[in-house]
Amino acid sequence: MHPFTLPESIQARVAARCGTPHPFARLEAGRTALVVVDLQNGFMREDLAHAWCPMAEHVVPKVNQLAAALRAAGGAVYWIQNTFDARCETEWSVMQDMATPAARARRAAAMSEGTEGNALWPGLDVRPGDEVVRKYRYSAFIQGGSDLPARLRARGIDTVLITGTVTNVCCESSARDAMMLNFRTVMVSDGCAAVTDAEHAASLIAFYLQFGDVLTVDECIAGFTTTLARDAA
């Protein structure tokens, strides 16, 4: 995506409500998880994708940078895999009804467990100690979506950094639900990708106005550093 900057007028509205334009600027790394949403071949390889996002490949270096920094600071990394299975036909039939038969077939072929499309993008720096979570809805936090909330709470995590694709669907859905499940939630502006800059910006602004914070990768890393420096003092 092209560089995104929060409009000053929008920051002012958030500051009036929160007392600061960035309520989660300081991050307790040991209580923080990086949640990487759907950076999979089925969204990123044109020959396999059922919903191709050309810009997603370009955020991978930033995602890897943030993952390395958070691990080093004592946090956790979760790689989310959007997955189609037979339950999607019945338990999420509304989504199926909103697609043509051809579109449904493409999604099943791209996202079924064990397919090449379902696999994580090979450029991701997945390390031992990271966790991989299968997701069966747009949101990783909604009931029926995944077991991610329980995993996070079992590790004492109360803050999540949302990255991945696409910004305005699975990333934003996950971020909104995370906040409403009482996680401090940040959407990482240069760690998310949408099909267009306009969709990316609209999603980040809508989330920021009411649900959580929007920070860059560098701002997140600075938040870890600030906390570590304070704890060492």
Short mmCIF file of C-alpha atoms in Angstrom, two decimals:
data_model
loop_
_atom_site.label_atom_id
_atom_site.label_comp_id
_atom_site.label_asym_id
_atom_site.label_seq_id
_atom_site.Cartn_x
_atom_site.Cartn_y
_atom_site.Cartn_z
CA MET A 1 0.00 0.00 0.00
CA HIS A 2 1.04 3.61 -0.38
CA PRO A 3 2.03 5.30 2.90
CA PHE A 4 -0.99 6.05 5.09
CA THR A 5 -1.25 8.96 7.51
CA LEU A 6 -4.15 9.47 9.88
CA PRO A 7 -5.82 12.81 9.08
CA GLU A 8 -5.20 15.46 11.75
CA SER A 9 -8.93 16.07 12.14
CA ILE A 10 -9.49 12.38 12.87
CA GLN A 11 -6.63 12.30 15.37
CA ALA A 12 -8.12 15.33 17.10
CA ARG A 13 -11.46 13.56 17.53
CA VAL A 14 -9.76 10.52 19.05
CA ALA A 15 -7.64 12.71 21.34
CA ALA A 16 -10.78 14.49 22.56
CA ARG A 17 -12.34 11.16 23.50
CA CYS A 18 -9.27 9.32 24.81
CA GLY A 19 -7.10 12.16 26.11
CA THR A 20 -4.39 11.19 23.63
CA PRO A 21 -4.34 10.48 19.89
CA HIS A 22 -2.67 7.11 20.51
CA PRO A 23 -4.09 5.30 23.53
CA PHE A 24 -1.91 2.23 22.97
CA ALA A 25 1.36 3.91 22.08
CA ARG A 26 3.09 2.10 24.94
CA LEU A 27 2.95 -1.69 24.57
CA GLU A 28 3.72 -4.30 27.23
CA ALA A 29 5.52 -6.73 24.93
CA GLY A 30 5.14 -9.72 27.23
CA ARG A 31 1.37 -9.28 27.15
CA THR A 32 1.21 -8.57 23.41
CA ALA A 33 0.57 -10.85 20.43
CA LEU A 34 1.14 -10.14 16.76
CA VAL A 35 -1.82 -11.62 14.86
CA VAL A 36 -1.02 -12.13 11.17
CA VAL A 37 -4.26 -12.62 9.27
CA ASP A 38 -4.54 -14.69 6.07
CA LEU A 39 -1.16 -14.08 4.44
CA GLN A 40 -1.65 -17.24 2.39
CA ASN A 41 -1.07 -18.34 -1.18
CA GLY A 42 -4.83 -18.34 -1.74
CA PHE A 43 -4.89 -14.56 -1.38
CA MET A 44 -1.42 -13.73 -2.64
CA ARG A 45 -0.70 -15.96 -5.66
CA GLU A 46 -2.71 -14.90 -8.66
CA ASP A 47 -2.72 -18.42 -10.11
CA LEU A 48 -4.25 -19.87 -6.93
CA ALA A 49 -6.24 -17.02 -5.44
CA HIS A 50 -10.00 -16.90 -5.15
CA ALA A 51 -9.70 -13.28 -3.91
CA TRP A 52 -6.33 -11.97 -5.03
CA CYS A 53 -4.82 -9.01 -3.17
CA PRO A 54 -1.76 -7.88 -5.18
CA MET A 55 -0.60 -5.52 -2.42
CA ALA A 56 -0.39 -8.22 0.26
CA GLU A 57 3.04 -9.42 -0.81
CA HIS A 58 4.45 -5.94 -0.20
CA VAL A 59 3.65 -5.88 3.54
CA VAL A 60 5.48 -9.14 4.26
CA PRO A 61 8.86 -7.51 5.10
CA LYS A 62 7.14 -5.20 7.60
CA VAL A 63 5.26 -8.10 9.17
CA ASN A 64 8.49 -10.09 9.52
CA GLN A 65 10.22 -7.05 11.04
CA LEU A 66 7.49 -6.62 13.64
CA ALA A 67 7.42 -10.34 14.42
CA ALA A 68 11.17 -10.36 15.08
CA ALA A 69 11.00 -7.29 17.29
CA LEU A 70 8.09 -8.60 19.33
CA ARG A 71 9.71 -12.00 19.87
CA ALA A 72 12.92 -10.30 21.01
CA ALA A 73 10.92 -8.18 23.47
CA GLY A 74 9.14 -11.23 24.92
CA GLY A 75 5.86 -11.25 22.99
CA ALA A 76 4.09 -13.89 20.90
CA VAL A 77 3.33 -14.36 17.21
CA TYR A 78 0.23 -16.04 15.76
CA TRP A 79 -0.16 -16.90 12.07
CA ILE A 80 -3.81 -17.18 11.04
CA GLN A 81 -4.86 -19.51 8.22
CA ASN A 82 -8.24 -18.88 6.62
CA THR A 83 -9.67 -22.36 6.05
CA PHE A 84 -12.70 -23.76 4.23
CA ASP A 85 -14.35 -27.00 5.36
CA ALA A 86 -17.73 -28.69 5.13
CA ARG A 87 -19.06 -26.73 8.11
CA CYS A 88 -18.83 -23.54 6.08
CA GLU A 89 -21.60 -24.84 3.84
CA THR A 90 -24.07 -25.06 6.73
CA GLU A 91 -22.81 -23.02 9.70
CA TRP A 92 -21.96 -20.02 7.51
CA SER A 93 -24.43 -20.60 4.71
CA VAL A 94 -25.25 -16.90 4.37
CA MET A 95 -21.75 -16.25 3.09
CA GLN A 96 -22.16 -19.09 0.60
CA ASP A 97 -25.51 -17.67 -0.54
CA MET A 98 -23.82 -14.34 -1.33
CA ALA A 99 -21.48 -15.94 -3.90
CA THR A 100 -22.04 -17.54 -7.27
CA PRO A 101 -21.50 -21.30 -7.61
CA ALA A 102 -18.26 -20.59 -9.46
CA ALA A 103 -17.03 -18.27 -6.71
CA ARG A 104 -17.90 -20.84 -4.04
CA ALA A 105 -15.95 -23.48 -5.93
CA ARG A 106 -12.91 -21.21 -6.26
CA ARG A 107 -12.92 -20.48 -2.53
CA ALA A 108 -13.20 -24.15 -1.62
CA ALA A 109 -10.34 -25.04 -3.97
CA ALA A 110 -8.11 -22.25 -2.66
CA MET A 111 -8.81 -22.48 1.06
CA SER A 112 -9.39 -26.15 1.92
CA GLU A 113 -6.95 -27.63 4.40
CA GLY A 114 -3.97 -29.30 2.74
CA THR A 115 -4.19 -27.34 -0.50
CA GLU A 116 -1.38 -25.17 -1.79
CA GLY A 117 -3.65 -22.16 -1.60
CA ASN A 118 -4.31 -22.71 2.10
CA ALA A 119 -0.60 -22.69 2.93
CA LEU A 120 1.06 -19.67 4.47
CA TRP A 121 3.01 -17.42 2.07
CA PRO A 122 6.56 -18.84 1.87
CA GLY A 123 8.20 -15.47 2.53
CA LEU A 124 6.82 -15.28 6.06
CA ASP A 125 9.40 -15.73 8.82
CA VAL A 126 7.57 -18.38 10.85
CA ARG A 127 9.69 -19.51 13.78
CA PRO A 128 9.59 -22.32 16.33
CA GLY A 129 7.55 -21.07 19.25
CA ASP A 130 5.09 -19.21 17.02
CA GLU A 131 1.56 -20.57 16.80
CA VAL A 132 -0.56 -21.31 13.71
CA VAL A 133 -4.33 -20.94 14.08
CA ARG A 134 -7.00 -22.05 11.62
CA LYS A 135 -9.84 -19.58 11.05
CA TYR A 136 -13.29 -20.42 9.65
CA ARG A 137 -14.91 -16.96 9.51
CA TYR A 138 -13.72 -13.52 8.46
CA SER A 139 -12.94 -12.75 12.11
CA ALA A 140 -10.46 -14.78 14.15
CA PHE A 141 -12.19 -13.63 17.36
CA ILE A 142 -15.88 -14.28 16.74
CA GLN A 143 -17.54 -17.41 18.12
CA GLY A 144 -16.99 -20.20 15.60
CA GLY A 145 -14.11 -18.36 13.97
CA SER A 146 -11.19 -19.93 15.80
CA ASP A 147 -9.82 -20.77 19.23
CA LEU A 148 -7.48 -17.76 19.16
CA PRO A 149 -9.07 -15.83 22.08
CA ALA A 150 -8.69 -18.82 24.39
CA ARG A 151 -5.09 -19.34 23.31
CA LEU A 152 -4.25 -15.70 23.94
CA ARG A 153 -5.86 -15.62 27.37
CA ALA A 154 -4.08 -18.84 28.37
CA ARG A 155 -0.79 -16.98 27.83
CA GLY A 156 -1.88 -13.86 29.70
CA ILE A 157 -2.06 -11.74 26.53
CA ASP A 158 -4.29 -8.67 26.65
CA THR A 159 -3.03 -6.71 23.62
CA VAL A 160 -3.11 -7.66 19.94
CA LEU A 161 -1.45 -6.13 16.89
CA ILE A 162 -3.44 -6.93 13.75
CA THR A 163 -1.65 -7.33 10.41
CA GLY A 164 -2.35 -9.23 7.18
CA THR A 165 -4.96 -9.10 4.43
CA VAL A 166 -7.35 -7.76 3.54
CA THR A 167 -7.46 -4.67 5.73
CA ASN A 168 -11.17 -4.01 5.38
CA VAL A 169 -12.48 -7.56 5.71
CA CYS A 170 -10.67 -10.17 7.80
CA CYS A 171 -8.24 -7.75 9.48
CA GLU A 172 -10.87 -5.21 10.47
CA SER A 173 -13.40 -7.90 11.45
CA SER A 174 -10.82 -9.53 13.70
CA ALA A 175 -9.73 -6.19 15.18
CA ARG A 176 -13.25 -5.02 16.02
CA ASP A 177 -14.17 -8.33 17.63
CA ALA A 178 -10.90 -8.41 19.58
CA MET A 179 -11.68 -5.02 21.11
CA MET A 180 -15.21 -6.13 22.00
CA LEU A 181 -13.73 -9.18 23.74
CA ASN A 182 -11.68 -6.73 25.85
CA PHE A 183 -8.31 -6.96 24.10
CA ARG A 184 -6.36 -3.74 23.64
CA THR A 185 -6.27 -3.71 19.85
CA VAL A 186 -3.99 -2.03 17.30
CA MET A 187 -4.31 -2.19 13.54
CA VAL A 188 -0.81 -1.86 12.06
CA SER A 189 -1.20 0.46 9.09
CA ASP A 190 1.85 -0.65 7.10
CA GLY A 191 1.38 -4.29 8.08
CA CYS A 192 -2.08 -4.61 6.48
CA ALA A 193 -3.00 -4.69 2.80
CA ALA A 194 -6.22 -4.10 0.89
CA VAL A 195 -7.04 -4.18 -2.81
CA THR A 196 -7.04 -0.38 -3.04
CA ASP A 197 -5.63 2.51 -1.00
CA ALA A 198 -9.14 3.91 -0.57
CA GLU A 199 -10.45 0.72 1.04
CA HIS A 200 -7.35 0.49 3.25
CA ALA A 201 -7.69 4.08 4.48
CA ALA A 202 -11.44 3.89 5.08
CA SER A 203 -11.05 0.73 7.14
CA LEU A 204 -8.25 2.10 9.31
CA ILE A 205 -10.07 5.38 9.97
CA ALA A 206 -13.35 3.66 10.86
CA PHE A 207 -11.57 1.34 13.29
CA TYR A 208 -9.45 4.10 14.82
CA LEU A 209 -12.40 6.39 15.53
CA GLN A 210 -14.03 4.00 17.97
CA PHE A 211 -12.40 0.61 18.41
CA GLY A 212 -8.66 0.95 19.06
CA ASP A 213 -5.40 2.41 17.84
CA VAL A 214 -3.68 2.59 14.46
CA LEU A 215 0.13 2.52 14.55
CA THR A 216 2.94 1.82 12.10
CA VAL A 217 5.42 -1.01 12.58
CA ASP A 218 8.04 1.49 13.74
CA GLU A 219 5.60 3.02 16.23
CA CYS A 220 4.80 -0.43 17.63
CA ILE A 221 8.49 -1.22 18.06
CA ALA A 222 9.01 2.16 19.74
CA GLY A 223 6.18 1.23 22.10
CA PHE A 224 8.04 -1.92 23.15
CA THR A 225 11.24 0.08 23.64
CA THR A 226 9.52 2.70 25.77
CA THR A 227 8.09 0.03 28.04
CA LEU A 228 11.38 -1.84 28.35
CA ALA A 229 13.21 1.39 29.16
CA ARG A 230 10.64 2.28 31.81
CA ASP A 231 10.88 -1.18 33.40
CA ALA A 232 14.68 -1.01 33.49
CA ALA A 233 14.69 2.40 35.17
#
